XYZ file of C-alpha atoms in Angstrom:
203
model
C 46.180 -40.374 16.459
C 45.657 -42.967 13.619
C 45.379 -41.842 10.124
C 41.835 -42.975 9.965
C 41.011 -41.233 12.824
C 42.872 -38.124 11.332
C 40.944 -38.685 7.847
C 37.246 -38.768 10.058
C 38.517 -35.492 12.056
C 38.998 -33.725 8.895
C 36.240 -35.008 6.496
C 34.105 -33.654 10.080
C 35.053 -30.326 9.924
C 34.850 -29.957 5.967
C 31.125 -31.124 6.286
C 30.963 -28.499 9.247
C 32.973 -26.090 6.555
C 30.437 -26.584 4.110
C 26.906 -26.454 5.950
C 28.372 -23.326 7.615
C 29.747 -21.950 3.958
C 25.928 -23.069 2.394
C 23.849 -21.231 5.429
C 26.150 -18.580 5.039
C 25.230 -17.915 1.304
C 21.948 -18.922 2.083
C 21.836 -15.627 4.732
C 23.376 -12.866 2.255
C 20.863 -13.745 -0.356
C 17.955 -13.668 2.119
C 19.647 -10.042 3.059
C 19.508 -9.230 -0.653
C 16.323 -9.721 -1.210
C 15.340 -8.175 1.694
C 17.424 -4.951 0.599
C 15.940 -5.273 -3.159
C 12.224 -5.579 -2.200
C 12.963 -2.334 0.083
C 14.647 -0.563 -2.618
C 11.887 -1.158 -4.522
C 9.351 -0.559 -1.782
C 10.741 3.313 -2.105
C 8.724 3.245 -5.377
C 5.631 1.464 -4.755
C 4.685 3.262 -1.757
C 4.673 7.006 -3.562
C 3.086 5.501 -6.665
C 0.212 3.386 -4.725
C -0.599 7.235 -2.678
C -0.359 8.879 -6.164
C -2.532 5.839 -7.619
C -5.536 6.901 -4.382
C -5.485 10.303 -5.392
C -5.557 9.246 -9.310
C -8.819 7.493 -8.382
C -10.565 10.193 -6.219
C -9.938 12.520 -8.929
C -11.253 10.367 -11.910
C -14.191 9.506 -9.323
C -14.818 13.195 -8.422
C -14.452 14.346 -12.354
C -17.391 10.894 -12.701
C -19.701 12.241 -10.260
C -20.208 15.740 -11.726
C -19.479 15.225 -15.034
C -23.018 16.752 -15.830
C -21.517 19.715 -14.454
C -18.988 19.822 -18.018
C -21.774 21.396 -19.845
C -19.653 22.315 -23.053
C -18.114 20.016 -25.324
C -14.152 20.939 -23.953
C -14.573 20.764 -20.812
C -16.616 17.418 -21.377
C -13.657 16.220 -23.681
C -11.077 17.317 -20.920
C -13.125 15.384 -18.176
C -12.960 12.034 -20.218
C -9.240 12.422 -21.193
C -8.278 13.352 -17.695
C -10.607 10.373 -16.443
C -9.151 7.509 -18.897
C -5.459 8.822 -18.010
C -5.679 8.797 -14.520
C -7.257 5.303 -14.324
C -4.858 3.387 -16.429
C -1.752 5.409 -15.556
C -1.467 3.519 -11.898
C -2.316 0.017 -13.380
C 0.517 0.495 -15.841
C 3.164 1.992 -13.168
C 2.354 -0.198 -10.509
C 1.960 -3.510 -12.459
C 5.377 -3.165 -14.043
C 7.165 -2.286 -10.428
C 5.753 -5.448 -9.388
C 6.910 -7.345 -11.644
C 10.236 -6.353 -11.187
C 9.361 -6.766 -6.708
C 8.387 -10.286 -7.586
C 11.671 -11.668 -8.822
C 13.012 -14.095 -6.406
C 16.657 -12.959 -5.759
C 17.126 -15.516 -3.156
C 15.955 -18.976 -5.229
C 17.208 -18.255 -9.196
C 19.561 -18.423 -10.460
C 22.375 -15.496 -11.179
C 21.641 -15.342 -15.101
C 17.682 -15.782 -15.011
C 17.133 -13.335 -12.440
C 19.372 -10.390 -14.137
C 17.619 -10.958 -17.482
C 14.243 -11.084 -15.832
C 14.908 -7.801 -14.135
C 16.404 -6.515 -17.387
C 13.038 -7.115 -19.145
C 10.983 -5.609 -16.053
C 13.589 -2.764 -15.762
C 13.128 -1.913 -19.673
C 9.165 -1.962 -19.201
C 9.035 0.123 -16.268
C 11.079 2.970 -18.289
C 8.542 2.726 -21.150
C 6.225 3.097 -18.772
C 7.672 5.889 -17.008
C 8.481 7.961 -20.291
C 4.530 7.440 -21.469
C 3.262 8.711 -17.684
C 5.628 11.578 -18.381
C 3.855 12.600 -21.702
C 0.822 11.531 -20.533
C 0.754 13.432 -17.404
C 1.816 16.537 -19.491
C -1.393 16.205 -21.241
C -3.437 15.843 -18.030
C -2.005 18.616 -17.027
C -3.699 20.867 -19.554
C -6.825 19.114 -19.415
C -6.926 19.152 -16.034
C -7.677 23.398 -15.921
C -11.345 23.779 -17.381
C -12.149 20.882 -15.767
C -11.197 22.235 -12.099
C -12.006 25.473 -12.990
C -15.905 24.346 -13.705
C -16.335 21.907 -10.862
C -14.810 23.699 -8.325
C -14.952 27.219 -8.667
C -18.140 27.361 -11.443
C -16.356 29.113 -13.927
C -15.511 28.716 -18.046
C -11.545 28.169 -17.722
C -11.332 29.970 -21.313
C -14.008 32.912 -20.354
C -12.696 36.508 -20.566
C -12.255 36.650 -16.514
C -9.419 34.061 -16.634
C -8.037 35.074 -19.773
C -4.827 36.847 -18.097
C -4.585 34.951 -15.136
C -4.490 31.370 -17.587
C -2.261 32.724 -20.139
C 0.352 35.089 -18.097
C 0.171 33.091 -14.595
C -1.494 29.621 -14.724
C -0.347 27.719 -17.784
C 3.781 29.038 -17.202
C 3.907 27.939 -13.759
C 1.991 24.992 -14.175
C 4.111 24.151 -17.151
C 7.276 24.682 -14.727
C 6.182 22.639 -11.576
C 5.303 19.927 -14.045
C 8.648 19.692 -15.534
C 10.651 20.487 -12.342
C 8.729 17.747 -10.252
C 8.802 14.994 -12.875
C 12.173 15.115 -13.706
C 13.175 14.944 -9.585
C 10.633 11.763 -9.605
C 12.211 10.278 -12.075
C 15.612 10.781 -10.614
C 14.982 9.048 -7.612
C 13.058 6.375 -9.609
C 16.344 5.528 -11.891
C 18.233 6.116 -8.747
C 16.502 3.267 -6.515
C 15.956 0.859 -9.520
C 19.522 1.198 -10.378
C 20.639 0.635 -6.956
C 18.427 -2.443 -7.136
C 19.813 -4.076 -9.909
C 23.620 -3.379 -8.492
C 22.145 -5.788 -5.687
C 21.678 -8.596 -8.107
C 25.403 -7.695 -10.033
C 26.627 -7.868 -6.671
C 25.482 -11.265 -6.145
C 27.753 -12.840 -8.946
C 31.064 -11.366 -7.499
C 30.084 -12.668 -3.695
C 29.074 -16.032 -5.619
């Protein structure tokens, strides 16, 4: 074999090399973002059920809010109304944000300081529907307690039951259930961002 035809040969299968080595890449970061969206998709799909119920409630507390005849409970209906409505906007708008970074077409750099940015607003976020969520959790009470079983929340009746019973365990669930949602929150967003860090060693 002539070393031209030895030179063609080999320039051949380094273009071969090459396309295969490009698709290749081209694969594992279509597989990334596949795997980032989903890990991300963990968090969306609780937060767009707990963004439904958000809304029946605030609708529900809307419809009867004649029914809040004294000034508290009327105060607690509004609060618990405003908090639930912009509490899913917030939540989900930042998570998508962070779902719409495309893993697969930037660059290494821009997409890790994109999701830095998105990861940092999503924990604001998160702290604030902590707090906030607190809140509706206390003003929540007389405003149940009047629409659905017709009584004060503060009258002498439910004095006990709120202050011994109600209020402690509701105080405990909150805490207990918020910090395990959180958990799994960090948990999938960190696991997320490990997808894009892994993308710079593979690279």
């Amino acid at each position: 074999m002539e070393l031209e035809e030895i030179q063609a040969v080999w320039s051949e299968m380094s273009n071969q090399l090459e396309q295969q080595k490009k698709l290749t890449d081209k694969m594992i970061l279509m597989m990334t973002q596949q795997k980032y969206r989903n890990k991300l998709n963990s968090i969306v799909y609780p937060e767009m059920i707990g963004a439904i119920i958000c809304y029946i409630m605030a609708l529900f507390i809307l419809l009867n809010l004649s029914k809040l005849d004294n000034w508290y409970t009327m105060l607690s209906g509004v609060i618990t109304v405003l908090i639930v409505s912009i509490l899913p906007i917030l939540s989900l708008g930042t998570i998508n944000r962070m779902r719409k970074l495309d893993v697969a077409t930037n660059n290494y750099k821009q997409t890790l300081m994109q999701y830095a940015k998105a990861k940092k607003n999503f924990q604001k976020v998160t702290r604030a529907s902590y707090y906030l969520g607190f809140i509706v959790m206390f003003t929540i009470m007389p405003v149940t307690s009047k629409l659905i079983n017709g009584k004060d929340f503060f009258s002498e009746t439910n004095s006990v039951w709120t202050l011994v019973i109600a209020i402690p365990i509701g105080i405990f669930f909150f805490i207990f259930f918020s910090r395990w949602v959180i958990k799994c929150y960090t948990d999938n967003v960190n696991s997320a961002e490990s997808l894009i860090k892994d993308l710079e060693e593979n690279s």
